Short mmCIF file of C-alpha atoms in Angstrom, two decimals:
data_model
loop_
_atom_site.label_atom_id
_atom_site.label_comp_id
_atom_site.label_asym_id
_atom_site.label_seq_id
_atom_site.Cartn_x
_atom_site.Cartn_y
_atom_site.Cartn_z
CA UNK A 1 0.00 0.00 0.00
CA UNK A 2 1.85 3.33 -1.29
CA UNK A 3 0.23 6.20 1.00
CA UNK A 4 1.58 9.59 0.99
CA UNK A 5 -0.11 11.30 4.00
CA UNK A 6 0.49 15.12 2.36
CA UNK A 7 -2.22 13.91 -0.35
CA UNK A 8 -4.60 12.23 1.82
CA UNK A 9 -7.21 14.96 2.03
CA UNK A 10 -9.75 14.75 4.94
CA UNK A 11 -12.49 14.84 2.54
CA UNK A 12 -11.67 12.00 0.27
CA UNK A 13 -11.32 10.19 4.22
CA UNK A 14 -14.44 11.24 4.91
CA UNK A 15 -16.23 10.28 1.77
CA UNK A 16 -14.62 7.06 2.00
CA UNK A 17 -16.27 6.50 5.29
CA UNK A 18 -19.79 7.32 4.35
CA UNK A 19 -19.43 4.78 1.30
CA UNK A 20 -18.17 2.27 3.41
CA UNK A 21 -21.12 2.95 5.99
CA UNK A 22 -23.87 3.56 3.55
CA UNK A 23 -23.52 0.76 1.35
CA UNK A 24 -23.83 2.67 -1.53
CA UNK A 25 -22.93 5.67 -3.82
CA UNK A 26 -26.23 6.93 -3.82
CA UNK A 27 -26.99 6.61 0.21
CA UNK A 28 -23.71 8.06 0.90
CA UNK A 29 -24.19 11.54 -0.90
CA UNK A 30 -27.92 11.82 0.72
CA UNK A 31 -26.21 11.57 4.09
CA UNK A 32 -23.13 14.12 3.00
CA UNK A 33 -25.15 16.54 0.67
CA UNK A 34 -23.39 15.67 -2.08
CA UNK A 35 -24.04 14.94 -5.64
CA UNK A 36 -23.40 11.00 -6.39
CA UNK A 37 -20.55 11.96 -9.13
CA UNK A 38 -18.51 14.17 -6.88
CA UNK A 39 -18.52 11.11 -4.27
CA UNK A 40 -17.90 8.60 -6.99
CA UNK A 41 -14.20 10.97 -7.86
CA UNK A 42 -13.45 11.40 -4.45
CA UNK A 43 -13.46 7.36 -4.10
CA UNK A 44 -11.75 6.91 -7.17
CA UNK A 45 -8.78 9.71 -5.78
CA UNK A 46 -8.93 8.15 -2.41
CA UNK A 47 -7.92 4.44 -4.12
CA UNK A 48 -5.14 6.44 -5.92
CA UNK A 49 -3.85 7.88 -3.16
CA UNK A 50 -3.73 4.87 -1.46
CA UNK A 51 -2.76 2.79 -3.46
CA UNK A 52 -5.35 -0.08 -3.37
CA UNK A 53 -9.19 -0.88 -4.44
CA UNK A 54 -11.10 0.23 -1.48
CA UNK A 55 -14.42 -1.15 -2.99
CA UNK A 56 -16.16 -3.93 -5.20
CA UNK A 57 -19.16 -3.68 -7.28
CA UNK A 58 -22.06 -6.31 -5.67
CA UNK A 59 -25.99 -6.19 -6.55
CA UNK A 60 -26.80 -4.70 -3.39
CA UNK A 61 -24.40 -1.35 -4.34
CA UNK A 62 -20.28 -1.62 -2.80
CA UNK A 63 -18.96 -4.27 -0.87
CA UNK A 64 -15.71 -2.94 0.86
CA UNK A 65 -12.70 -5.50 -0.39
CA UNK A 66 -10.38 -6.35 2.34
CA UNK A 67 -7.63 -3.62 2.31
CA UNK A 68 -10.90 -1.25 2.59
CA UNK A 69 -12.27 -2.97 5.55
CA UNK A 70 -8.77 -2.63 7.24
CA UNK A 71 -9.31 1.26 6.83
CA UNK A 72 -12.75 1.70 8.56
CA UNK A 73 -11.46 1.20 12.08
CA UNK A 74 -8.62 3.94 11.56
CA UNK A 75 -10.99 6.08 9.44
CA UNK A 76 -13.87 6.11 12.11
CA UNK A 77 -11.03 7.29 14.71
CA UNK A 78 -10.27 10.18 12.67
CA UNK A 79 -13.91 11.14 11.82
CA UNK A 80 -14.14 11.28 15.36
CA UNK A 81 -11.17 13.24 16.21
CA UNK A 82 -11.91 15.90 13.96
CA UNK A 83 -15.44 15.96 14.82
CA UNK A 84 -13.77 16.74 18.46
CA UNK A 85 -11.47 19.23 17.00
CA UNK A 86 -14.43 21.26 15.44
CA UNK A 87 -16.60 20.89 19.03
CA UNK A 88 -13.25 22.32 21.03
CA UNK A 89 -13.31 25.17 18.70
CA UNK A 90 -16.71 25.76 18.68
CA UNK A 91 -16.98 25.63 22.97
CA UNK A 92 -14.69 28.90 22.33
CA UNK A 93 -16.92 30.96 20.56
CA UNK A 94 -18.21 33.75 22.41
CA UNK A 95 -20.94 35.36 20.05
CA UNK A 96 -24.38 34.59 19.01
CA UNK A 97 -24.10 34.16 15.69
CA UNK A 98 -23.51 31.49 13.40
CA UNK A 99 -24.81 27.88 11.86
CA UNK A 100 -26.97 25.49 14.23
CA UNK A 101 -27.78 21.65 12.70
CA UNK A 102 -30.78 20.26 14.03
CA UNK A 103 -31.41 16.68 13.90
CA UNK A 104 -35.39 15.30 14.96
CA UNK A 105 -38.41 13.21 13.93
CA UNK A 106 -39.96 13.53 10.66
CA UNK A 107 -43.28 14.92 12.57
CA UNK A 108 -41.11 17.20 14.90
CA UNK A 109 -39.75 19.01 12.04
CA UNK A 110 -43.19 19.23 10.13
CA UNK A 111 -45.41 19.91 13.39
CA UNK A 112 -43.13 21.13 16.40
CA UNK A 113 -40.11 22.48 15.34
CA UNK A 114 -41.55 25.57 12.81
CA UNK A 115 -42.98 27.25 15.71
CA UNK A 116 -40.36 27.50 18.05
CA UNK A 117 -37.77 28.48 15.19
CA UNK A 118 -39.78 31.20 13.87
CA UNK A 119 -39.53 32.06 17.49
CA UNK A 120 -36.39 31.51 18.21
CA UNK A 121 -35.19 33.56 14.26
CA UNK A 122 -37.19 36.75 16.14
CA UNK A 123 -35.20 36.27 19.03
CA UNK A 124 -31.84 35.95 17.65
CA UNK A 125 -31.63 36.52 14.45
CA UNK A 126 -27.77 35.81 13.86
CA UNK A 127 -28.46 32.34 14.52
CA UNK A 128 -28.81 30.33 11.24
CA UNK A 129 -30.56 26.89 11.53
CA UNK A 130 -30.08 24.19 9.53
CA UNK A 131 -33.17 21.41 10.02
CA UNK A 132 -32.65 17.42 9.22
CA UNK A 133 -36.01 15.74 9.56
CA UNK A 134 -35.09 11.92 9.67
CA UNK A 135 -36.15 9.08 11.65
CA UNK A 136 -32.67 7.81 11.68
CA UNK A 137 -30.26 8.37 13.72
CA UNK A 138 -27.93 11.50 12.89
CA UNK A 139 -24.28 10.89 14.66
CA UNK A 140 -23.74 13.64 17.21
CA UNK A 141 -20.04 12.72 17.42
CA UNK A 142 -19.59 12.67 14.03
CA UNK A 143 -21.11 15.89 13.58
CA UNK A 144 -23.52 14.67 11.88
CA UNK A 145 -26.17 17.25 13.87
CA UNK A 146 -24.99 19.83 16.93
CA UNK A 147 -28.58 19.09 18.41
CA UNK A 148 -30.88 15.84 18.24
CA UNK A 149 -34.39 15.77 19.17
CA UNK A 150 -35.30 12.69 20.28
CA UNK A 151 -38.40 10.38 20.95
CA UNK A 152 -36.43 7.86 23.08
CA UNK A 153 -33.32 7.97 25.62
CA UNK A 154 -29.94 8.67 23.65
CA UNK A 155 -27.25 6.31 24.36
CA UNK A 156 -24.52 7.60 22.74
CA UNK A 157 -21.35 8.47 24.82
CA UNK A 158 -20.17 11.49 25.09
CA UNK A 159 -23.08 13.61 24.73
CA UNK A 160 -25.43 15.74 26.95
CA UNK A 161 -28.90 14.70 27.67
CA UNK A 162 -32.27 16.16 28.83
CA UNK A 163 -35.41 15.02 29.02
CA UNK A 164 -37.41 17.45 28.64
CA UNK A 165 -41.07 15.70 28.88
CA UNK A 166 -43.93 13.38 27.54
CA UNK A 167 -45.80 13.82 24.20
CA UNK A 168 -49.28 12.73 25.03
CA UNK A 169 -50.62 10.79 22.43
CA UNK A 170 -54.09 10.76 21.28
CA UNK A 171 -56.54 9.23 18.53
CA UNK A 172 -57.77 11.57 15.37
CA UNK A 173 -59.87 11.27 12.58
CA UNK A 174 -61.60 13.57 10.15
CA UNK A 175 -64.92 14.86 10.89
CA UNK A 176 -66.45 14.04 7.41
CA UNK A 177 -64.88 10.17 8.27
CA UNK A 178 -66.87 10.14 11.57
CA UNK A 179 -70.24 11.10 9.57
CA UNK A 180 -69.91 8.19 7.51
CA UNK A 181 -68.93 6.08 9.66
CA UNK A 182 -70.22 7.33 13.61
CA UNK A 183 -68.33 8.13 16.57
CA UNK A 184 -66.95 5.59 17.96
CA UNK A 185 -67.41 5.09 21.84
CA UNK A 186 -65.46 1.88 22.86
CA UNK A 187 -63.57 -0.58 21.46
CA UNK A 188 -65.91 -2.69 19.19
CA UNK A 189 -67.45 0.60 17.77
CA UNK A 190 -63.79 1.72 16.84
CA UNK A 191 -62.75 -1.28 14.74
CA UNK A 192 -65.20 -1.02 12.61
CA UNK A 193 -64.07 2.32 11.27
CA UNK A 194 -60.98 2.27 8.91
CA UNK A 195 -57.59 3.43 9.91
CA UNK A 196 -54.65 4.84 8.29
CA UNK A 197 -51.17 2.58 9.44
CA UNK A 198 -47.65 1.75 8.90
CA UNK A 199 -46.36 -0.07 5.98
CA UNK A 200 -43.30 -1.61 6.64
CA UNK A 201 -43.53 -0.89 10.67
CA UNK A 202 -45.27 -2.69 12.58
CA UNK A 203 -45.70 -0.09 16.02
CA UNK A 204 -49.31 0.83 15.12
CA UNK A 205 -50.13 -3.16 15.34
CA UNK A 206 -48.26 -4.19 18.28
CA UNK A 207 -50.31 -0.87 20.24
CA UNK A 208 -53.39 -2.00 19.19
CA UNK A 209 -53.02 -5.64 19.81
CA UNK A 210 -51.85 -4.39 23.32
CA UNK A 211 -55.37 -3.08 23.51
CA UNK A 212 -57.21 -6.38 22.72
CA UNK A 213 -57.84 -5.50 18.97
CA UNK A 214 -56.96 -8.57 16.67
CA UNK A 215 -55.91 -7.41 13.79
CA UNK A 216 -53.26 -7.61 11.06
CA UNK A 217 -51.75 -4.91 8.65
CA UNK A 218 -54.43 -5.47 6.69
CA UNK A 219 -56.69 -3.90 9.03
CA UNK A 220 -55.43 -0.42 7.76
CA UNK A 221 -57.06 0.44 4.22
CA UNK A 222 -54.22 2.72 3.91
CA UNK A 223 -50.49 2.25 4.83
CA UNK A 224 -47.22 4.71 4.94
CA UNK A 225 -44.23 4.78 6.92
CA UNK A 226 -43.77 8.14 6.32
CA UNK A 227 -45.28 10.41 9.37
CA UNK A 228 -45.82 13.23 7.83
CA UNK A 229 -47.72 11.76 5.06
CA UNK A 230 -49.18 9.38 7.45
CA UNK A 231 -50.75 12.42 9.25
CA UNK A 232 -51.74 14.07 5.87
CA UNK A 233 -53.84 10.58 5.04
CA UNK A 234 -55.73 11.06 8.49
CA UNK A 235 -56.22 14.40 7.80
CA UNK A 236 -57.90 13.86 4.54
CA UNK A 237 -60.38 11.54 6.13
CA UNK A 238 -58.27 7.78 4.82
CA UNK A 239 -58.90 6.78 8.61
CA UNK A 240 -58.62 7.02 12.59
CA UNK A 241 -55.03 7.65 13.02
CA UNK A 242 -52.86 8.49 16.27
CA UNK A 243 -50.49 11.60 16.63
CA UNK A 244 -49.49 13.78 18.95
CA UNK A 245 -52.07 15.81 20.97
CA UNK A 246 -49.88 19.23 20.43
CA UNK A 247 -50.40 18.71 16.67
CA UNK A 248 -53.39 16.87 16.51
CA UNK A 249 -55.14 19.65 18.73
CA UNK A 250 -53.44 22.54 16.35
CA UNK A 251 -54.92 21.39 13.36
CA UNK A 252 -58.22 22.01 12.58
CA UNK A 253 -58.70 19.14 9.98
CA UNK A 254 -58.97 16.62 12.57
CA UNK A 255 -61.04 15.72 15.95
CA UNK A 256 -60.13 13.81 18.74
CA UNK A 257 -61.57 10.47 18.56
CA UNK A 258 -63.31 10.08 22.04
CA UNK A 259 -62.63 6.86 22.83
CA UNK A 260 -61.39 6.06 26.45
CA UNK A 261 -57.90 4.57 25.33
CA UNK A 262 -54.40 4.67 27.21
CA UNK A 263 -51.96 4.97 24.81
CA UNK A 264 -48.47 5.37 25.66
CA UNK A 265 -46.53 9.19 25.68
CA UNK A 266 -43.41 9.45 23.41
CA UNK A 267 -40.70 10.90 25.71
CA UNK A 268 -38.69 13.99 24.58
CA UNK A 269 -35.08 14.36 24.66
CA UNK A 270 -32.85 16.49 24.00
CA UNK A 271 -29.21 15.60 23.25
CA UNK A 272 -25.83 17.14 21.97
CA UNK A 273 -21.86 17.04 22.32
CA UNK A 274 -20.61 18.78 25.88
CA UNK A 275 -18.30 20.85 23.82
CA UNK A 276 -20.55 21.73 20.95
CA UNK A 277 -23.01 22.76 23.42
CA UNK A 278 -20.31 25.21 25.28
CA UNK A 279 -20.82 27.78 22.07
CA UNK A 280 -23.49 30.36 22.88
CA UNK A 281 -25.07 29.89 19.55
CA UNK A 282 -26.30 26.34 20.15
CA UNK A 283 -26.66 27.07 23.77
CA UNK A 284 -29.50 29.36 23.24
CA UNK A 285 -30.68 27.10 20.42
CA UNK A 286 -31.03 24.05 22.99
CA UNK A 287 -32.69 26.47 25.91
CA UNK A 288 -35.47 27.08 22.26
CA UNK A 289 -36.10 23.60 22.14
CA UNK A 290 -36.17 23.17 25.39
CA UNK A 291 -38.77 26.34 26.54
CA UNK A 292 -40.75 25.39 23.30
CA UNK A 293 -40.86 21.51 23.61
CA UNK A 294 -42.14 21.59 26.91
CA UNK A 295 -45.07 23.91 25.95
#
């Protein structure tokens, strides 16, 4: 392996990581922002460089050969250590100004989050946010986000927590779907009455099962994955469909579905890197999120 470490660029390091991570060409721009040919080139100058094949071509997308698997550990550790470098020099700025990433649910960002950033823009309006709505899981230590919002406990070392509260969760269906169809008053009443549910998830049918209803995915006329459209399909009158109670009660589309259920509050967390959360900027970002979450 011929490596010359004055022409191994950080960026053709970095794209080499997302490849090898990703699976795929295509996967591995999405995640950087990049365009799929500017990826492919900086593979192709990372194997020169190097001096060896990092990757093979396999139905599912790239397979990493051998000498490339060798480089993920190493690769990894410097992702991280210049991920650390950028949160020590951000933990020394001093002004309010400046970029913000925010990472959170794909019904956060649509629902929650416009609110308190309109807010928060009025406030201090240096601050520049940048908004990922993903129900992945955006690497704080990579960088990958200076702030998560989360629906469940983060794990990840290294990084500051707070819970901040409980999203009640209620039922919600369009009136015009409850003319056709009744109000529903216990549990018998409400299965009869189509629903909107997940596709490829099966959440919606483990709750409900939980509840005594016997049913199966193909219970739900209607099935996405996606939250946002999911909520858009309930909207429209497709079915009963749960969300929420701070966005199902903001939206005038809908009406609670009075049916005496207990269903289970998402828990909201906050989490980012100590240092990264040192700089003012995403300091008074994170007290936003956490004034406006909890209302």
């Amino acid at each position: 392996m011929s490596l010359s470490a004055d022409n191994l660029d950080w960026s053709l390091i970095r794209a080499f990581l997302a490849v090898a991570e990703a699976g795929s060409l295509s996967a591995a721009a999405r995640k950087l922002g990049q365009s799929q040919p500017t990826l492919g080139r900086h593979i192709k100058a990372a194997e020169a460089v190097l001096g060896v094949e990092l990757f093979q071509r396999v139905p599912s997308g790239l397979a990493l050969t051998d000498a490339g698997a060798a480089l993920v550990g190493p690769a990894r550790q410097m992702a991280e250590g210049a991920a650390r470098l950028t949160a020590l020099v951000s933990g020394q700025e001093t002004e309010l100004r400046g970029t913000v990433r925010i990472t959170a649910s794909v019904v956060v960002s649509h629902f929650v989050l416009p609110r308190i950033m309109a807010e928060l823009r009025r406030a201090a309006p240096q601050i520049e946010v940048e908004l990922v709505p993903t129900d992945g899981t955006e690497n704080l230590i990579y960088r990958e986000a200076d702030i998560a919002v989360r629906m469940y406990r983060p794990t990840q070392l290294d990084v500051v927590t707070r819970h901040v509260g409980d999203a009640p969760v209620a039922l919600y269906a369009a009136p015009s779907l409850l003319e056709r169809f009744g109000v529903p008053r216990d549990l018998e009443a409400l299965a009869r009455i189509p629903f909107v549910g997940f596709d490829r998830s099966d959440l919606i049918l483990r709750h409900m099962r939980a509840m005594g209803m016997d049913v199966d995915r193909h219970f739900f006329g209607v099935r996405c994955d996606d939250q946002a459209a999911f909520w858009q399909l309930v909207c429209a009158g497709c079915g009963i469909g749960g969300m929420q109670v701070q966005v199902g009660e903001a939206d005038a589309r809908v009406v609670r579905v009075p049916v005496d259920l207990e269903l289970p509050s998402l828990p909201v967390w906050l989490a980012a890197q100590g240092d990264v959360l040192r700089a003012p900027r995403v300091r008074a970002v994170w007290d936003a999120l956490v004034a406006g979450l909890k209302g």
